[in-house]
């Protein structure tokens, strides 16, 4: 695990000057991975929470938190129980804190500029089975991640003056009318009104959204939708 931490060029990850400290990110993750008691875990957590991946006192999160998220999940799975508790607390804090202006997104492998909270939520959803197995505290993380939903458009058809968009839903899109960001080929388009037409059936992620007052040609297959409110989060 230490090799995986060291393989990251933490200094190259953008972050607000005088707030983000890449040395704290490296040192905190190293110490947390090796922690074997409460004092060691608390010290590592303090390092990460005071400039490493978040700044807890001001409730700010940095892009480095997205890179650290799978490493923290590894520590939670493989490390000491005290390290696990600290890692889970940091993940919860990173998901709920707000980023500084100019440092609100991370670029995914496909070039999509994803809001930090949605990127962290993606990592949490990937470990849902593990987290749920930890009991109440573990279950709260994927539940909170669910609000940072993501929808991949697979097919669209006209439905009156609206469009029915069929695709794959990750997370939980609540009832009501919502605004969303549509990401495609590096461009972001705001869809001002959409609703969940048909939720996924149990054991499936296939769903249908109604995108109000939009033509199917405006919603290409492969486009990704994220909550517009996540893109607006700023410290």
Tab-separated table of C-alpha atoms in Angstrom:
chain	number	residue	atom	x	y	z
A	1	UNK	CA	0.000	0.000	0.000
A	2	UNK	CA	2.883	2.371	0.718
A	3	UNK	CA	4.121	1.877	-2.840
A	4	UNK	CA	0.704	2.907	-4.167
A	5	UNK	CA	0.792	6.056	-2.057
A	6	UNK	CA	4.306	6.903	-3.236
A	7	UNK	CA	3.377	6.257	-6.879
A	8	UNK	CA	1.177	9.379	-6.819
A	9	UNK	CA	2.789	12.710	-7.669
A	10	UNK	CA	0.939	14.578	-4.955
A	11	UNK	CA	2.752	17.834	-5.697
A	12	UNK	CA	1.305	17.856	-9.223
A	13	UNK	CA	-2.290	17.684	-7.979
A	14	UNK	CA	-3.765	21.194	-8.071
A	15	UNK	CA	-4.953	22.740	-4.858
A	16	UNK	CA	-5.558	26.165	-3.353
A	17	UNK	CA	-2.224	27.788	-2.413
A	18	UNK	CA	-1.534	28.078	1.314
A	19	UNK	CA	-4.241	25.506	1.962
A	20	UNK	CA	-3.303	22.270	0.210
A	21	UNK	CA	-0.032	20.711	1.432
A	22	UNK	CA	1.006	17.657	-0.634
A	23	UNK	CA	3.587	16.657	1.975
A	24	UNK	CA	0.813	16.298	4.521
A	25	UNK	CA	-1.127	14.094	2.115
A	26	UNK	CA	1.815	11.706	1.689
A	27	UNK	CA	2.837	11.690	5.348
A	28	UNK	CA	-0.714	11.312	6.608
A	29	UNK	CA	-1.532	8.387	4.314
A	30	UNK	CA	1.764	6.675	5.145
A	31	UNK	CA	1.189	7.050	8.867
A	32	UNK	CA	-2.420	5.925	8.654
A	33	UNK	CA	-1.513	2.831	6.642
A	34	UNK	CA	1.030	1.880	9.323
A	35	UNK	CA	-1.018	2.910	12.378
A	36	UNK	CA	-1.584	0.202	14.980
A	37	UNK	CA	-3.248	2.162	17.772
A	38	UNK	CA	-5.558	5.094	18.434
A	39	UNK	CA	-2.806	7.677	18.983
A	40	UNK	CA	-1.066	6.864	15.701
A	41	UNK	CA	-4.321	6.829	13.757
A	42	UNK	CA	-5.415	10.139	15.278
A	43	UNK	CA	-2.084	11.765	14.419
A	44	UNK	CA	-2.304	10.589	10.823
A	45	UNK	CA	-5.896	11.751	10.585
A	46	UNK	CA	-4.978	15.188	11.901
A	47	UNK	CA	-2.284	15.494	9.244
A	48	UNK	CA	-4.714	14.621	6.456
A	49	UNK	CA	-7.462	16.829	7.881
A	50	UNK	CA	-5.285	19.926	8.178
A	51	UNK	CA	-4.113	20.474	4.633
A	52	UNK	CA	-3.537	16.957	3.322
A	53	UNK	CA	-6.866	16.220	1.642
A	54	UNK	CA	-9.249	18.497	3.534
A	55	UNK	CA	-9.080	21.435	5.886
A	56	UNK	CA	-11.527	20.401	8.540
A	57	UNK	CA	-11.678	23.671	10.453
A	58	UNK	CA	-12.912	25.547	7.381
A	59	UNK	CA	-14.845	22.579	5.917
A	60	UNK	CA	-12.849	22.679	2.675
A	61	UNK	CA	-11.975	19.718	0.463
A	62	UNK	CA	-9.132	19.536	-2.064
A	63	UNK	CA	-8.833	17.618	-5.366
A	64	UNK	CA	-6.261	15.371	-3.654
A	65	UNK	CA	-9.160	13.844	-1.702
A	66	UNK	CA	-10.357	12.129	-4.883
A	67	UNK	CA	-6.971	10.481	-5.412
A	68	UNK	CA	-6.779	9.574	-1.734
A	69	UNK	CA	-10.286	8.058	-1.593
A	70	UNK	CA	-9.420	4.575	-2.954
A	71	UNK	CA	-6.276	4.530	-0.806
A	72	UNK	CA	-8.311	5.359	2.297
A	73	UNK	CA	-10.737	2.589	1.372
A	74	UNK	CA	-7.797	0.180	1.051
A	75	UNK	CA	-6.582	1.248	4.488
A	76	UNK	CA	-10.076	0.733	5.875
A	77	UNK	CA	-10.133	-2.801	4.451
A	78	UNK	CA	-6.577	-3.849	5.240
A	79	UNK	CA	-5.420	-1.672	8.131
A	80	UNK	CA	-5.852	-1.652	11.891
A	81	UNK	CA	-9.419	-1.083	13.170
A	82	UNK	CA	-8.372	2.330	14.533
A	83	UNK	CA	-6.994	3.244	11.109
A	84	UNK	CA	-10.231	2.042	9.534
A	85	UNK	CA	-12.310	4.336	11.745
A	86	UNK	CA	-10.091	7.302	10.905
A	87	UNK	CA	-10.189	6.542	7.183
A	88	UNK	CA	-13.985	6.337	7.204
A	89	UNK	CA	-14.223	9.632	9.065
A	90	UNK	CA	-11.972	11.335	6.528
A	91	UNK	CA	-14.017	9.988	3.616
A	92	UNK	CA	-17.201	11.267	5.227
A	93	UNK	CA	-15.601	14.671	5.761
A	94	UNK	CA	-14.258	14.862	2.206
A	95	UNK	CA	-17.681	14.036	0.747
A	96	UNK	CA	-19.469	16.700	2.778
A	97	UNK	CA	-16.927	19.566	2.587
A	98	UNK	CA	-16.923	22.237	-0.121
A	99	UNK	CA	-14.042	22.956	-2.548
A	100	UNK	CA	-12.374	26.301	-3.126
A	101	UNK	CA	-13.231	28.254	-6.280
A	102	UNK	CA	-10.997	27.167	-9.134
A	103	UNK	CA	-10.433	23.740	-7.561
A	104	UNK	CA	-13.935	22.290	-7.674
A	105	UNK	CA	-13.424	19.494	-10.221
A	106	UNK	CA	-11.118	16.655	-11.189
A	107	UNK	CA	-10.582	15.313	-14.682
A	108	UNK	CA	-11.581	11.655	-15.039
A	109	UNK	CA	-9.871	9.177	-17.362
A	110	UNK	CA	-12.441	9.917	-20.073
A	111	UNK	CA	-11.746	13.648	-19.865
A	112	UNK	CA	-14.906	14.463	-17.928
A	113	UNK	CA	-14.439	17.320	-15.438
A	114	UNK	CA	-16.314	15.763	-12.527
A	115	UNK	CA	-17.262	17.696	-9.368
A	116	UNK	CA	-15.072	16.544	-6.462
A	117	UNK	CA	-18.028	15.240	-4.440
A	118	UNK	CA	-19.283	13.123	-7.357
A	119	UNK	CA	-15.819	11.669	-7.970
A	120	UNK	CA	-15.490	10.669	-4.298
A	121	UNK	CA	-19.003	9.204	-4.374
A	122	UNK	CA	-17.989	7.043	-7.362
A	123	UNK	CA	-15.162	5.479	-5.325
A	124	UNK	CA	-17.485	4.866	-2.379
A	125	UNK	CA	-20.094	3.161	-4.554
A	126	UNK	CA	-17.399	0.823	-5.877
A	127	UNK	CA	-16.895	-0.496	-2.302
A	128	UNK	CA	-20.557	-0.624	-1.266
A	129	UNK	CA	-20.479	-4.297	-0.258
A	130	UNK	CA	-17.484	-3.749	2.016
A	131	UNK	CA	-18.892	-0.583	3.573
A	132	UNK	CA	-22.344	-2.045	4.204
A	133	UNK	CA	-20.688	-4.964	5.958
A	134	UNK	CA	-19.229	-2.591	8.556
A	135	UNK	CA	-22.596	-1.790	10.062
A	136	UNK	CA	-24.334	1.531	10.628
A	137	UNK	CA	-21.308	3.775	10.119
A	138	UNK	CA	-20.218	1.977	6.991
A	139	UNK	CA	-23.724	2.026	5.510
A	140	UNK	CA	-23.979	5.791	5.910
A	141	UNK	CA	-21.185	6.416	3.394
A	142	UNK	CA	-22.763	4.736	0.336
A	143	UNK	CA	-26.109	6.207	1.398
A	144	UNK	CA	-24.636	9.710	1.379
A	145	UNK	CA	-22.804	8.956	-1.869
A	146	UNK	CA	-26.128	8.022	-3.452
A	147	UNK	CA	-27.244	11.656	-3.558
A	148	UNK	CA	-24.320	12.394	-5.910
A	149	UNK	CA	-25.921	10.397	-8.713
A	150	UNK	CA	-24.624	9.790	-12.208
A	151	UNK	CA	-26.618	8.814	-15.318
A	152	UNK	CA	-25.170	7.535	-18.582
A	153	UNK	CA	-27.438	8.031	-21.597
A	154	UNK	CA	-27.779	4.942	-23.779
A	155	UNK	CA	-30.789	5.790	-25.961
A	156	UNK	CA	-33.309	8.607	-26.348
A	157	UNK	CA	-36.760	8.909	-27.898
A	158	UNK	CA	-39.074	11.894	-28.302
A	159	UNK	CA	-42.055	11.977	-25.945
A	160	UNK	CA	-44.298	14.909	-26.749
A	161	UNK	CA	-42.192	18.021	-26.320
A	162	UNK	CA	-39.814	16.173	-24.000
A	163	UNK	CA	-37.272	13.355	-24.335
A	164	UNK	CA	-37.289	9.981	-22.637
A	165	UNK	CA	-33.657	9.115	-21.931
A	166	UNK	CA	-32.845	5.484	-21.202
A	167	UNK	CA	-29.578	4.573	-19.533
A	168	UNK	CA	-27.663	3.510	-16.446
A	169	UNK	CA	-28.216	5.238	-13.113
A	170	UNK	CA	-25.640	5.089	-10.336
A	171	UNK	CA	-26.750	6.482	-7.013
A	172	UNK	CA	-30.242	7.671	-6.155
A	173	UNK	CA	-32.097	10.374	-8.083
A	174	UNK	CA	-34.961	11.526	-5.838
A	175	UNK	CA	-38.429	12.439	-6.994
A	176	UNK	CA	-39.221	15.913	-8.256
A	177	UNK	CA	-37.704	18.121	-10.904
A	178	UNK	CA	-33.924	18.529	-10.980
A	179	UNK	CA	-31.255	20.359	-12.936
A	180	UNK	CA	-28.289	18.435	-14.274
A	181	UNK	CA	-24.963	18.924	-15.991
A	182	UNK	CA	-24.555	16.960	-19.218
A	183	UNK	CA	-20.929	16.080	-20.001
A	184	UNK	CA	-19.879	15.078	-23.509
A	185	UNK	CA	-16.476	15.345	-25.192
A	186	UNK	CA	-15.220	17.823	-22.602
A	187	UNK	CA	-18.215	20.159	-22.943
A	188	UNK	CA	-20.765	20.792	-20.196
A	189	UNK	CA	-24.403	21.656	-20.949
A	190	UNK	CA	-26.920	22.470	-18.242
A	191	UNK	CA	-30.271	20.692	-18.461
A	192	UNK	CA	-32.617	22.791	-16.389
A	193	UNK	CA	-35.425	20.272	-15.839
A	194	UNK	CA	-35.506	16.501	-15.660
A	195	UNK	CA	-37.351	13.913	-13.632
A	196	UNK	CA	-36.973	10.225	-12.903
A	197	UNK	CA	-39.590	8.563	-15.112
A	198	UNK	CA	-38.858	4.924	-14.267
A	199	UNK	CA	-36.469	3.985	-11.428
A	200	UNK	CA	-34.231	0.927	-11.690
A	201	UNK	CA	-35.782	-2.401	-10.776
A	202	UNK	CA	-34.157	-4.387	-7.999
A	203	UNK	CA	-30.828	-5.812	-9.123
A	204	UNK	CA	-30.604	-3.473	-12.120
A	205	UNK	CA	-29.232	0.013	-12.779
A	206	UNK	CA	-31.309	0.642	-15.916
A	207	UNK	CA	-33.580	3.663	-15.591
A	208	UNK	CA	-35.477	6.213	-17.653
A	209	UNK	CA	-35.369	9.970	-17.217
A	210	UNK	CA	-37.728	12.530	-18.691
A	211	UNK	CA	-35.755	15.548	-19.877
A	212	UNK	CA	-38.222	18.382	-20.182
A	213	UNK	CA	-38.339	20.578	-23.307
A	214	UNK	CA	-35.307	18.917	-24.917
A	215	UNK	CA	-35.025	17.152	-28.255
A	216	UNK	CA	-33.434	13.666	-28.474
A	217	UNK	CA	-30.764	15.064	-30.765
A	218	UNK	CA	-29.557	17.246	-27.905
A	219	UNK	CA	-28.931	14.203	-25.691
A	220	UNK	CA	-26.378	11.967	-27.434
A	221	UNK	CA	-25.696	8.394	-26.320
A	222	UNK	CA	-22.633	8.246	-24.083
A	223	UNK	CA	-23.305	11.611	-22.458
A	224	UNK	CA	-23.018	11.637	-18.663
A	225	UNK	CA	-25.346	13.530	-16.353
A	226	UNK	CA	-24.449	14.766	-12.869
A	227	UNK	CA	-26.461	16.868	-10.374
A	228	UNK	CA	-26.114	20.528	-11.285
A	229	UNK	CA	-26.033	21.417	-7.592
A	230	UNK	CA	-22.794	19.439	-7.216
A	231	UNK	CA	-21.165	21.506	-9.949
A	232	UNK	CA	-22.234	24.648	-8.082
A	233	UNK	CA	-20.623	23.625	-4.769
A	234	UNK	CA	-17.934	26.096	-3.800
A	235	UNK	CA	-16.341	27.105	-0.509
